[in-house]
Amino acid sequence: MKKRVISIVLSAVMAAALLAGCASTGSSAPAAESAPAEEAAPAEEAAPSEEAAAPEAGAATYALITKSAGNPYNEKEAEGFQEVIDAMGGTCIIQHPEAATADAQIAVIQSLISQGVSSIAIAANDANALSAALQEAADAGIKICTLDSDVVADSRATFCNQAGVQEVGQALIDAVYDLTGGEGQYAILSATSQATNQNAWIDSMKAISEGDAKYAGLELVEVAYGDDEPQKSTDQTQALLQKYPDLKVICAPTTVGIAAAAKVLQDQGSSVVLTGLGLPSEMAEYIGADDAHSCPYMFLWNPIDLGRLAAYTSIALVNGDITGAVGDSFTAGDMGDYTLTGLADGSGSEIILGPPFQFNPENIDEWKSVY
Ligand code: RAM
């Protein structure tokens, strides 16, 4: 009989986001704190109002390269991107590489350079390995931004970041602390070992826990990599359970990993508890506060909105409304106004969509059909 004490403690920011999220409908991000303070502009005002700017969007070709094919999160991202480009009258190219590798993305970048696209928005599978290809694209006049997973600063104009790295790291380590009862073993089930976003969140979790005595009772036993492949993530979960009989919590900061782990733990009736970053649509059946469910709560943001933000950013770069400099600002249609802020390590600019949002038994039904 497993014992689980779950205290769902929302930080002030998350509580505010939760309340706002419950009040909102449709596909808009629940993370209302992320929304610009001013009233969102109506959709029709998405197009730049000056006559000169609008036709430029229509004449241009905007490409999106996701991390890989077969990941519903990436499809949601693409859905948002396509929606905005279509509405603006631009030509949209969506590319899902066969595997979540830098090599697969480099091949796609080369092909897009040959096609003479106007912009590339890319969720990078590696921080460094894409640099030469992206530099070649930039030299050909193609505007580059990243979304979801960044590259080094000189390879892109700006980064559309779903949530602040520190905030994601804090939410995840606090969830681990809560679900372990403040002490004991936990493991991380990540995506690929090269994924910029997962590595940044894991580094942030480590830095927070190493820098605060509050977390001294937590022991990170392993970071395992499921490569954002369902079968490998399943195998890695099973291996963790075998290797660490005293394991209390698995934290999977990947929607593919968390869904695979949730099924393993729930099917086995395991006492190991799960948290991390998951899609409500894939995780609804595993979220619950009782022993029959493997995941008490998890976090995410709206991947459709992240794709939309990347589309508006691409349009603003192509139109010359922004260059990627810190302090640049633009209107992302009905998402409102965004200002580019400096990354903490000085590596260029980012545009933050909003804070991570907690999904739990109280709100999961509201979101499972949205994304
Ligand atoms: C997976 C991907 C993606 C990440 C989410 C949380 O779908 O690795 O990059 O942002 O999980």
mmCIF file of C-alpha atoms and ligand atoms in Angstrom:
data_model
loop_
_atom_site.group_PDB
_atom_site.id
_atom_site.type_symbol
_atom_site.label_atom_id
_atom_site.label_comp_id
_atom_site.label_asym_id
_atom_site.label_seq_id
_atom_site.Cartn_x
_atom_site.Cartn_y
_atom_site.Cartn_z
ATOM 1 C CA MET A 1 0.000 0.000 0.000
ATOM 2 C CA LYS A 2 1.668 3.157 -1.015
ATOM 3 C CA LYS A 3 1.512 6.297 0.980
ATOM 4 C CA ARG A 4 1.460 9.598 -0.686
ATOM 5 C CA VAL A 5 1.205 12.950 0.962
ATOM 6 C CA ILE A 6 0.480 15.556 -1.593
ATOM 7 C CA SER A 7 0.488 19.166 -0.732
ATOM 8 C CA ILE A 8 -0.181 21.252 -3.738
ATOM 9 C CA VAL A 9 1.332 24.557 -2.845
ATOM 10 C CA LEU A 10 1.043 27.196 -5.458
ATOM 11 C CA SER A 11 3.396 30.097 -5.465
ATOM 12 C CA ALA A 12 1.789 33.500 -5.688
ATOM 13 C CA VAL A 13 2.641 33.724 -9.354
ATOM 14 C CA MET A 14 1.262 30.317 -10.177
ATOM 15 C CA ALA A 15 -1.846 30.876 -8.124
ATOM 16 C CA ALA A 16 -2.511 34.054 -10.049
ATOM 17 C CA ALA A 17 -1.893 32.274 -13.312
ATOM 18 C CA LEU A 18 -4.170 29.448 -12.273
ATOM 19 C CA LEU A 19 -7.033 31.744 -11.386
ATOM 20 C CA ALA A 20 -6.699 33.627 -14.615
ATOM 21 C CA GLY A 21 -6.378 30.387 -16.557
ATOM 22 C CA CYS A 22 -9.606 29.029 -15.141
ATOM 23 C CA ALA A 23 -11.382 32.126 -16.270
ATOM 24 C CA SER A 24 -10.107 31.961 -19.793
ATOM 25 C CA THR A 25 -11.407 29.811 -22.584
ATOM 26 C CA GLY A 26 -10.242 28.528 -25.910
ATOM 27 C CA SER A 27 -6.593 28.028 -26.667
ATOM 28 C CA SER A 28 -5.247 31.108 -24.995
ATOM 29 C CA ALA A 29 -2.420 30.512 -22.536
ATOM 30 C CA PRO A 30 -3.533 29.885 -18.990
ATOM 31 C CA ALA A 31 -0.480 31.751 -17.836
ATOM 32 C CA ALA A 32 -2.200 35.094 -17.736
ATOM 33 C CA GLU A 33 0.685 36.729 -15.916
ATOM 34 C CA SER A 34 2.603 36.334 -19.131
ATOM 35 C CA ALA A 35 0.100 38.349 -21.059
ATOM 36 C CA PRO A 36 1.043 41.943 -21.610
ATOM 37 C CA ALA A 37 -0.535 44.315 -19.145
ATOM 38 C CA GLU A 38 -2.490 46.185 -21.761
ATOM 39 C CA GLU A 39 -5.665 44.865 -23.285
ATOM 40 C CA ALA A 40 -4.927 42.443 -26.083
ATOM 41 C CA ALA A 41 -5.490 43.882 -29.514
ATOM 42 C CA PRO A 42 -8.257 42.333 -31.598
ATOM 43 C CA ALA A 43 -7.091 39.697 -34.071
ATOM 44 C CA GLU A 44 -7.786 41.914 -37.042
ATOM 45 C CA GLU A 45 -5.184 44.336 -35.752
ATOM 46 C CA ALA A 46 -2.523 41.650 -35.945
ATOM 47 C CA ALA A 47 -1.354 42.932 -39.281
ATOM 48 C CA PRO A 48 0.804 46.022 -39.047
ATOM 49 C CA SER A 49 -1.460 48.980 -39.595
ATOM 50 C CA GLU A 50 0.821 50.833 -42.010
ATOM 51 C CA GLU A 51 0.034 49.925 -45.570
ATOM 52 C CA ALA A 52 3.697 49.338 -46.396
ATOM 53 C CA ALA A 53 4.164 46.596 -43.806
ATOM 54 C CA ALA A 54 1.197 44.339 -44.571
ATOM 55 C CA PRO A 55 2.087 43.264 -48.121
ATOM 56 C CA GLU A 56 5.572 42.283 -46.949
ATOM 57 C CA ALA A 57 4.095 39.575 -44.764
ATOM 58 C CA GLY A 58 2.099 38.279 -47.696
ATOM 59 C CA ALA A 59 5.081 38.136 -50.018
ATOM 60 C CA ALA A 60 7.332 36.335 -47.610
ATOM 61 C CA THR A 61 7.867 32.651 -46.764
ATOM 62 C CA TYR A 62 8.131 31.753 -43.100
ATOM 63 C CA ALA A 63 9.592 28.402 -42.086
ATOM 64 C CA LEU A 64 9.330 26.544 -38.806
ATOM 65 C CA ILE A 65 11.638 23.652 -37.905
ATOM 66 C CA THR A 66 10.524 21.713 -34.843
ATOM 67 C CA LYS A 67 12.689 19.328 -32.822
ATOM 68 C CA SER A 68 11.299 16.175 -34.427
ATOM 69 C CA ALA A 69 8.356 14.380 -36.030
ATOM 70 C CA GLY A 70 5.839 12.346 -34.052
ATOM 71 C CA ASN A 71 5.755 14.566 -30.962
ATOM 72 C CA PRO A 72 2.285 16.079 -30.334
ATOM 73 C CA TYR A 73 3.890 19.036 -28.531
ATOM 74 C CA ASN A 74 5.730 19.950 -31.735
ATOM 75 C CA GLU A 75 2.531 19.592 -33.723
ATOM 76 C CA LYS A 76 0.770 22.038 -31.399
ATOM 77 C CA GLU A 77 3.659 24.479 -31.790
ATOM 78 C CA ALA A 78 3.346 24.154 -35.573
ATOM 79 C CA GLU A 79 -0.430 24.630 -35.419
ATOM 80 C CA GLY A 80 -0.003 28.039 -33.755
ATOM 81 C CA PHE A 81 2.745 29.092 -36.145
ATOM 82 C CA GLN A 82 0.756 28.117 -39.225
ATOM 83 C CA GLU A 83 -2.408 29.813 -37.986
ATOM 84 C CA VAL A 84 -0.675 33.191 -37.704
ATOM 85 C CA ILE A 85 1.211 32.987 -41.000
ATOM 86 C CA ASP A 86 -1.938 31.881 -42.847
ATOM 87 C CA ALA A 87 -3.955 34.712 -41.319
ATOM 88 C CA MET A 88 -1.285 37.199 -42.395
ATOM 89 C CA GLY A 89 -1.353 35.895 -45.953
ATOM 90 C CA GLY A 90 2.244 34.639 -45.835
ATOM 91 C CA THR A 91 3.552 31.327 -47.119
ATOM 92 C CA CYS A 92 4.196 28.844 -44.324
ATOM 93 C CA ILE A 93 6.578 25.890 -44.387
ATOM 94 C CA ILE A 94 6.528 23.456 -41.458
ATOM 95 C CA GLN A 95 9.327 20.895 -41.173
ATOM 96 C CA HIS A 96 9.407 18.144 -38.537
ATOM 97 C CA PRO A 97 12.839 16.413 -38.823
ATOM 98 C CA GLU A 98 12.848 12.625 -38.661
ATOM 99 C CA ALA A 99 14.867 12.517 -35.440
ATOM 100 C CA ALA A 100 15.586 14.941 -32.587
ATOM 101 C CA THR A 101 19.168 15.472 -33.746
ATOM 102 C CA ALA A 102 21.224 18.416 -34.959
ATOM 103 C CA ASP A 103 22.140 16.552 -38.155
ATOM 104 C CA ALA A 104 18.502 16.099 -39.116
ATOM 105 C CA GLN A 105 17.900 19.828 -38.570
ATOM 106 C CA ILE A 106 21.007 20.870 -40.521
ATOM 107 C CA ALA A 107 19.702 18.993 -43.578
ATOM 108 C CA VAL A 108 16.404 20.873 -43.293
ATOM 109 C CA ILE A 109 18.160 24.250 -42.877
ATOM 110 C CA GLN A 110 20.225 23.607 -46.029
ATOM 111 C CA SER A 111 17.093 22.800 -47.981
ATOM 112 C CA LEU A 112 15.334 25.957 -46.736
ATOM 113 C CA ILE A 113 18.350 28.074 -47.750
ATOM 114 C CA SER A 114 18.060 26.624 -51.263
ATOM 115 C CA GLN A 115 14.360 27.467 -51.317
ATOM 116 C CA GLY A 116 15.150 31.082 -50.413
ATOM 117 C CA VAL A 117 12.780 31.382 -47.467
ATOM 118 C CA SER A 118 12.465 34.722 -45.674
ATOM 119 C CA SER A 119 12.754 33.401 -42.130
ATOM 120 C CA ILE A 120 13.442 30.287 -40.105
ATOM 121 C CA ALA A 121 12.124 29.706 -36.603
ATOM 122 C CA ILE A 122 13.780 26.665 -35.067
ATOM 123 C CA ALA A 123 13.447 24.613 -31.864
ATOM 124 C CA ALA A 124 17.067 23.559 -31.624
ATOM 125 C CA ASN A 125 18.259 20.037 -30.909
ATOM 126 C CA ASP A 126 21.718 21.330 -29.999
ATOM 127 C CA ALA A 127 23.008 24.687 -28.760
ATOM 128 C CA ASN A 128 26.214 24.724 -30.829
ATOM 129 C CA ALA A 129 26.017 22.232 -33.680
ATOM 130 C CA LEU A 130 23.584 24.278 -35.784
ATOM 131 C CA SER A 131 25.732 27.420 -35.777
ATOM 132 C CA ALA A 132 27.425 27.020 -39.171
ATOM 133 C CA ALA A 133 24.176 26.186 -40.977
ATOM 134 C CA LEU A 134 22.269 29.020 -39.293
ATOM 135 C CA GLN A 135 25.104 31.438 -40.039
ATOM 136 C CA GLU A 136 24.935 30.419 -43.703
ATOM 137 C CA ALA A 137 21.183 31.062 -43.628
ATOM 138 C CA ALA A 138 21.695 34.484 -42.032
ATOM 139 C CA ASP A 139 24.355 35.326 -44.640
ATOM 140 C CA ALA A 140 21.737 34.512 -47.287
ATOM 141 C CA GLY A 141 19.473 37.164 -45.731
ATOM 142 C CA ILE A 142 17.203 34.745 -43.866
ATOM 143 C CA LYS A 143 15.946 36.029 -40.502
ATOM 144 C CA ILE A 144 16.481 33.506 -37.718
ATOM 145 C CA CYS A 145 14.775 33.089 -34.374
ATOM 146 C CA THR A 146 14.646 30.145 -32.012
ATOM 147 C CA LEU A 147 11.688 28.926 -30.018
ATOM 148 C CA ASP A 148 11.350 26.325 -27.275
ATOM 149 C CA SER A 149 15.047 25.353 -27.336
ATOM 150 C CA ASP A 150 17.773 27.897 -28.019
ATOM 151 C CA VAL A 151 21.132 28.047 -29.806
ATOM 152 C CA VAL A 152 24.188 30.148 -28.988
ATOM 153 C CA ALA A 153 23.602 33.869 -29.314
ATOM 154 C CA ASP A 154 25.405 34.639 -32.571
ATOM 155 C CA SER A 155 23.317 32.048 -34.456
ATOM 156 C CA ARG A 156 19.932 33.744 -34.106
ATOM 157 C CA ALA A 157 18.362 37.171 -33.695
ATOM 158 C CA THR A 158 16.281 36.288 -30.645
ATOM 159 C CA PHE A 159 14.794 33.392 -28.655
ATOM 160 C CA CYS A 160 11.038 32.883 -28.115
ATOM 161 C CA ASN A 161 11.198 31.326 -24.666
ATOM 162 C CA GLN A 162 8.110 29.564 -23.321
ATOM 163 C CA ALA A 163 8.972 30.484 -19.715
ATOM 164 C CA GLY A 164 11.920 31.826 -17.762
ATOM 165 C CA VAL A 165 14.510 29.091 -17.182
ATOM 166 C CA GLN A 166 14.784 29.976 -13.506
ATOM 167 C CA GLU A 167 11.018 29.786 -13.054
ATOM 168 C CA VAL A 168 10.784 26.374 -14.685
ATOM 169 C CA GLY A 169 13.713 25.089 -12.608
ATOM 170 C CA GLN A 170 12.147 26.449 -9.430
ATOM 171 C CA ALA A 171 8.725 24.946 -10.178
ATOM 172 C CA LEU A 172 10.258 21.533 -10.870
ATOM 173 C CA ILE A 173 12.599 21.370 -7.874
ATOM 174 C CA ASP A 174 9.805 22.581 -5.597
ATOM 175 C CA ALA A 175 7.555 19.839 -6.966
ATOM 176 C CA VAL A 176 10.274 17.257 -6.274
ATOM 177 C CA TYR A 177 10.699 18.661 -2.762
ATOM 178 C CA ASP A 178 6.971 18.544 -2.161
ATOM 179 C CA LEU A 179 6.404 15.055 -3.561
ATOM 180 C CA THR A 180 9.399 13.489 -1.773
ATOM 181 C CA GLY A 181 8.309 15.079 1.482
ATOM 182 C CA GLY A 182 11.551 17.111 1.429
ATOM 183 C CA GLU A 183 14.045 14.238 1.415
ATOM 184 C CA GLY A 184 15.036 11.128 -0.483
ATOM 185 C CA GLN A 185 15.986 9.993 -3.951
ATOM 186 C CA TYR A 186 14.724 11.404 -7.200
ATOM 187 C CA ALA A 187 15.682 10.867 -10.836
ATOM 188 C CA ILE A 188 15.263 13.019 -13.909
ATOM 189 C CA LEU A 189 14.012 11.510 -17.160
ATOM 190 C CA SER A 190 15.007 13.992 -19.854
ATOM 191 C CA ALA A 191 14.777 14.233 -23.639
ATOM 192 C CA THR A 192 18.113 14.124 -25.536
ATOM 193 C CA SER A 193 21.404 14.811 -23.792
ATOM 194 C CA GLN A 194 21.995 17.743 -26.186
ATOM 195 C CA ALA A 195 18.585 19.440 -25.785
ATOM 196 C CA THR A 196 19.288 23.056 -24.854
ATOM 197 C CA ASN A 197 15.977 23.598 -23.092
ATOM 198 C CA GLN A 198 15.969 20.448 -20.953
ATOM 199 C CA ASN A 199 19.637 20.944 -20.051
ATOM 200 C CA ALA A 200 18.972 24.534 -18.989
ATOM 201 C CA TRP A 201 16.052 23.477 -16.776
ATOM 202 C CA ILE A 202 18.056 20.631 -15.227
ATOM 203 C CA ASP A 203 21.027 22.931 -14.577
ATOM 204 C CA SER A 204 18.653 25.392 -12.964
ATOM 205 C CA MET A 205 17.161 22.675 -10.714
ATOM 206 C CA LYS A 206 20.665 21.643 -9.671
ATOM 207 C CA ALA A 207 21.799 25.213 -9.011
ATOM 208 C CA ILE A 208 18.731 25.980 -6.905
ATOM 209 C CA SER A 209 19.006 22.798 -4.848
ATOM 210 C CA GLU A 210 22.772 23.124 -4.367
ATOM 211 C CA GLY A 211 22.456 26.756 -3.302
ATOM 212 C CA ASP A 212 19.767 26.365 -0.654
ATOM 213 C CA ALA A 213 19.972 24.164 2.464
ATOM 214 C CA LYS A 214 16.230 23.603 2.209
ATOM 215 C CA TYR A 215 16.890 21.059 -0.544
ATOM 216 C CA ALA A 216 19.849 19.333 1.177
ATOM 217 C CA GLY A 217 17.803 16.187 1.851
ATOM 218 C CA LEU A 218 17.163 15.561 -1.859
ATOM 219 C CA GLU A 219 19.413 13.158 -3.726
ATOM 220 C CA LEU A 220 19.460 13.254 -7.524
ATOM 221 C CA VAL A 221 20.474 9.692 -8.395
ATOM 222 C CA GLU A 222 20.525 9.917 -12.211
ATOM 223 C CA VAL A 223 19.602 11.971 -15.241
ATOM 224 C CA ALA A 224 18.334 9.469 -17.821
ATOM 225 C CA TYR A 225 17.682 10.286 -21.484
ATOM 226 C CA GLY A 226 14.679 8.967 -23.403
ATOM 227 C CA ASP A 227 15.544 11.077 -26.498
ATOM 228 C CA ASP A 228 11.911 12.212 -26.806
ATOM 229 C CA GLU A 229 11.092 8.732 -28.123
ATOM 230 C CA PRO A 230 8.207 6.945 -26.374
ATOM 231 C CA GLN A 231 9.811 3.483 -26.357
ATOM 232 C CA LYS A 232 13.212 4.660 -25.172
ATOM 233 C CA SER A 233 11.544 6.789 -22.486
ATOM 234 C CA THR A 234 9.564 3.730 -21.356
ATOM 235 C CA ASP A 235 12.730 1.618 -21.219
ATOM 236 C CA GLN A 236 14.591 4.300 -19.288
ATOM 237 C CA THR A 237 11.766 4.548 -16.752
ATOM 238 C CA GLN A 238 11.811 0.804 -16.192
ATOM 239 C CA ALA A 239 15.584 0.867 -15.790
ATOM 240 C CA LEU A 240 15.357 3.627 -13.176
ATOM 241 C CA LEU A 241 12.808 1.624 -11.179
ATOM 242 C CA GLN A 242 15.063 -1.439 -11.244
ATOM 243 C CA LYS A 243 18.256 0.424 -10.395
ATOM 244 C CA TYR A 244 16.903 2.506 -7.526
ATOM 245 C CA PRO A 245 14.525 0.608 -5.230
ATOM 246 C CA ASP A 246 14.377 3.603 -2.870
ATOM 247 C CA LEU A 247 13.458 6.053 -5.603
ATOM 248 C CA LYS A 248 10.624 8.366 -4.534
ATOM 249 C CA VAL A 249 10.080 10.713 -7.475
ATOM 250 C CA ILE A 250 10.756 10.887 -11.209
ATOM 251 C CA CYS A 251 10.784 14.358 -12.724
ATOM 252 C CA ALA A 252 10.453 14.342 -16.526
ATOM 253 C CA PRO A 253 10.919 17.811 -18.071
ATOM 254 C CA THR A 254 9.703 16.560 -21.435
ATOM 255 C CA THR A 255 6.165 15.867 -22.615
ATOM 256 C CA VAL A 256 7.269 12.641 -24.315
ATOM 257 C CA GLY A 257 9.167 11.401 -21.276
ATOM 258 C CA ILE A 258 6.479 12.227 -18.742
ATOM 259 C CA ALA A 259 3.738 10.494 -20.756
ATOM 260 C CA ALA A 260 5.839 7.333 -21.112
ATOM 261 C CA ALA A 261 6.820 7.326 -17.436
ATOM 262 C CA ALA A 262 3.220 7.977 -16.336
ATOM 263 C CA LYS A 263 2.035 4.858 -18.116
ATOM 264 C CA VAL A 264 4.819 2.660 -16.718
ATOM 265 C CA LEU A 265 4.260 3.833 -13.143
ATOM 266 C CA GLN A 266 0.474 3.650 -13.309
ATOM 267 C CA ASP A 267 0.413 0.228 -15.011
ATOM 268 C CA GLN A 268 2.805 -1.141 -12.400
ATOM 269 C CA GLY A 269 1.002 0.498 -9.475
ATOM 270 C CA SER A 270 4.420 1.856 -8.525
ATOM 271 C CA SER A 271 4.922 3.877 -5.372
ATOM 272 C CA VAL A 272 7.198 6.221 -7.326
ATOM 273 C CA VAL A 273 5.486 9.542 -7.933
ATOM 274 C CA LEU A 274 5.847 11.544 -11.150
ATOM 275 C CA THR A 275 6.028 15.238 -11.988
ATOM 276 C CA GLY A 276 7.540 17.353 -14.751
ATOM 277 C CA LEU A 277 6.348 19.016 -17.949
ATOM 278 C CA GLY A 278 3.443 17.410 -19.772
ATOM 279 C CA LEU A 279 0.673 17.993 -22.273
ATOM 280 C CA PRO A 280 -2.733 17.947 -20.539
ATOM 281 C CA SER A 281 -4.195 15.960 -23.466
ATOM 282 C CA GLU A 282 -1.654 13.166 -22.974
ATOM 283 C CA MET A 283 -1.531 13.282 -19.179
ATOM 284 C CA ALA A 284 -5.176 13.669 -18.094
ATOM 285 C CA GLU A 285 -5.621 9.950 -17.379
ATOM 286 C CA TYR A 286 -2.543 9.919 -15.142
ATOM 287 C CA ILE A 287 -3.214 13.054 -13.103
ATOM 288 C CA GLY A 288 -4.904 12.501 -9.791
ATOM 289 C CA ALA A 289 -4.389 12.878 -6.065
ATOM 290 C CA ASP A 290 -4.923 9.204 -5.225
ATOM 291 C CA ASP A 291 -2.805 6.055 -5.471
ATOM 292 C CA ALA A 292 -4.496 5.030 -8.719
ATOM 293 C CA HIS A 293 -2.821 7.909 -10.555
ATOM 294 C CA SER A 294 0.895 8.264 -11.154
ATOM 295 C CA CYS A 295 1.153 12.052 -11.440
ATOM 296 C CA PRO A 296 -0.255 14.403 -8.780
ATOM 297 C CA TYR A 297 0.561 17.518 -10.768
ATOM 298 C CA MET A 298 2.806 18.823 -13.530
ATOM 299 C CA PHE A 299 3.531 22.028 -15.411
ATOM 300 C CA LEU A 300 3.544 23.406 -18.950
ATOM 301 C CA TRP A 301 2.673 26.456 -20.996
ATOM 302 C CA ASN A 302 0.565 26.793 -24.126
ATOM 303 C CA PRO A 303 2.586 25.292 -27.026
ATOM 304 C CA ILE A 304 0.115 26.695 -29.559
ATOM 305 C CA ASP A 305 0.784 30.189 -28.252
ATOM 306 C CA LEU A 306 4.528 29.548 -28.385
ATOM 307 C CA GLY A 307 4.180 28.751 -32.083
ATOM 308 C CA ARG A 308 2.075 31.863 -32.582
ATOM 309 C CA LEU A 309 4.639 34.020 -30.784
ATOM 310 C CA ALA A 310 7.399 32.609 -33.004
ATOM 311 C CA ALA A 311 5.331 33.437 -36.096
ATOM 312 C CA TYR A 312 4.760 37.025 -34.991
ATOM 313 C CA THR A 313 8.452 37.309 -34.111
ATOM 314 C CA SER A 314 9.436 35.991 -37.556
ATOM 315 C CA ILE A 315 7.135 38.502 -39.230
ATOM 316 C CA ALA A 316 8.538 41.353 -37.122
ATOM 317 C CA LEU A 317 12.103 40.327 -38.058
ATOM 318 C CA VAL A 318 11.278 40.071 -41.771
ATOM 319 C CA ASN A 319 9.442 43.402 -41.715
ATOM 320 C CA GLY A 320 12.373 45.044 -39.935
ATOM 321 C CA ASP A 321 10.190 45.991 -36.958
ATOM 322 C CA ILE A 322 12.774 44.336 -34.693
ATOM 323 C CA THR A 323 16.395 43.287 -35.152
ATOM 324 C CA GLY A 324 16.690 41.113 -32.083
ATOM 325 C CA ALA A 325 18.293 43.790 -29.927
ATOM 326 C CA VAL A 326 17.462 43.937 -26.235
ATOM 327 C CA GLY A 327 14.749 46.573 -25.791
ATOM 328 C CA ASP A 328 13.171 46.046 -29.208
ATOM 329 C CA SER A 329 9.403 45.694 -28.980
ATOM 330 C CA PHE A 330 6.591 44.663 -31.286
ATOM 331 C CA THR A 331 2.925 43.752 -31.310
ATOM 332 C CA ALA A 332 2.224 40.036 -31.583
ATOM 333 C CA GLY A 333 -1.306 40.433 -32.924
ATOM 334 C CA ASP A 334 -3.962 39.569 -30.349
ATOM 335 C CA MET A 335 -1.252 38.295 -27.986
ATOM 336 C CA GLY A 336 -0.340 41.921 -27.327
ATOM 337 C CA ASP A 337 2.952 43.770 -27.034
ATOM 338 C CA TYR A 338 6.268 42.088 -26.297
ATOM 339 C CA THR A 339 9.662 43.553 -25.445
ATOM 340 C CA LEU A 340 12.903 41.689 -26.011
ATOM 341 C CA THR A 341 14.782 41.260 -22.746
ATOM 342 C CA GLY A 342 18.412 40.328 -22.141
ATOM 343 C CA LEU A 343 19.311 36.725 -21.318
ATOM 344 C CA ALA A 344 20.873 36.409 -17.874
ATOM 345 C CA ASP A 345 24.178 35.098 -19.258
ATOM 346 C CA GLY A 346 24.469 38.007 -21.685
ATOM 347 C CA SER A 347 23.882 35.794 -24.727
ATOM 348 C CA GLY A 348 21.505 38.051 -26.623
ATOM 349 C CA SER A 349 17.769 38.526 -26.244
ATOM 350 C CA GLU A 350 14.693 36.496 -25.439
ATOM 351 C CA ILE A 351 10.943 37.004 -25.560
ATOM 352 C CA ILE A 352 9.237 35.267 -22.673
ATOM 353 C CA LEU A 353 5.755 33.849 -23.265
ATOM 354 C CA GLY A 354 4.903 33.588 -19.575
ATOM 355 C CA PRO A 355 5.358 31.621 -16.362
ATOM 356 C CA PRO A 356 4.958 27.840 -16.214
ATOM 357 C CA PHE A 357 1.420 26.810 -15.312
ATOM 358 C CA GLN A 358 0.458 24.008 -12.951
ATOM 359 C CA PHE A 359 -1.980 21.311 -14.091
ATOM 360 C CA ASN A 360 -3.552 19.314 -11.287
ATOM 361 C CA PRO A 361 -6.714 17.275 -10.590
ATOM 362 C CA GLU A 362 -8.767 20.463 -10.240
ATOM 363 C CA ASN A 363 -8.029 21.938 -13.664
ATOM 364 C CA ILE A 364 -6.855 19.094 -15.892
ATOM 365 C CA ASP A 365 -10.290 18.433 -17.398
ATOM 366 C CA GLU A 366 -10.529 22.019 -18.508
ATOM 367 C CA TRP A 367 -7.302 21.802 -20.494
ATOM 368 C CA LYS A 368 -7.135 18.252 -21.817
ATOM 369 C CA SER A 369 -9.032 19.098 -24.984
ATOM 370 C CA VAL A 370 -7.105 22.307 -25.651
ATOM 371 C CA TYR A 371 -3.553 20.969 -26.006
HETATM 372 C C1 RAM B 1 9.032 17.913 -25.341
HETATM 373 C C2 RAM B 1 10.123 18.631 -26.096
HETATM 374 C C3 RAM B 1 9.998 20.142 -26.001
HETATM 375 C C4 RAM B 1 9.771 20.571 -24.568
HETATM 376 C C5 RAM B 1 8.586 19.875 -23.988
HETATM 377 C C6 RAM B 1 8.339 20.265 -22.545
HETATM 378 O O1 RAM B 1 7.859 17.930 -26.085
HETATM 379 O O2 RAM B 1 11.355 18.205 -25.606
HETATM 380 O O3 RAM B 1 11.166 20.724 -26.483
HETATM 381 O O4 RAM B 1 9.603 21.967 -24.493
HETATM 382 O O5 RAM B 1 8.804 18.470 -24.044
#
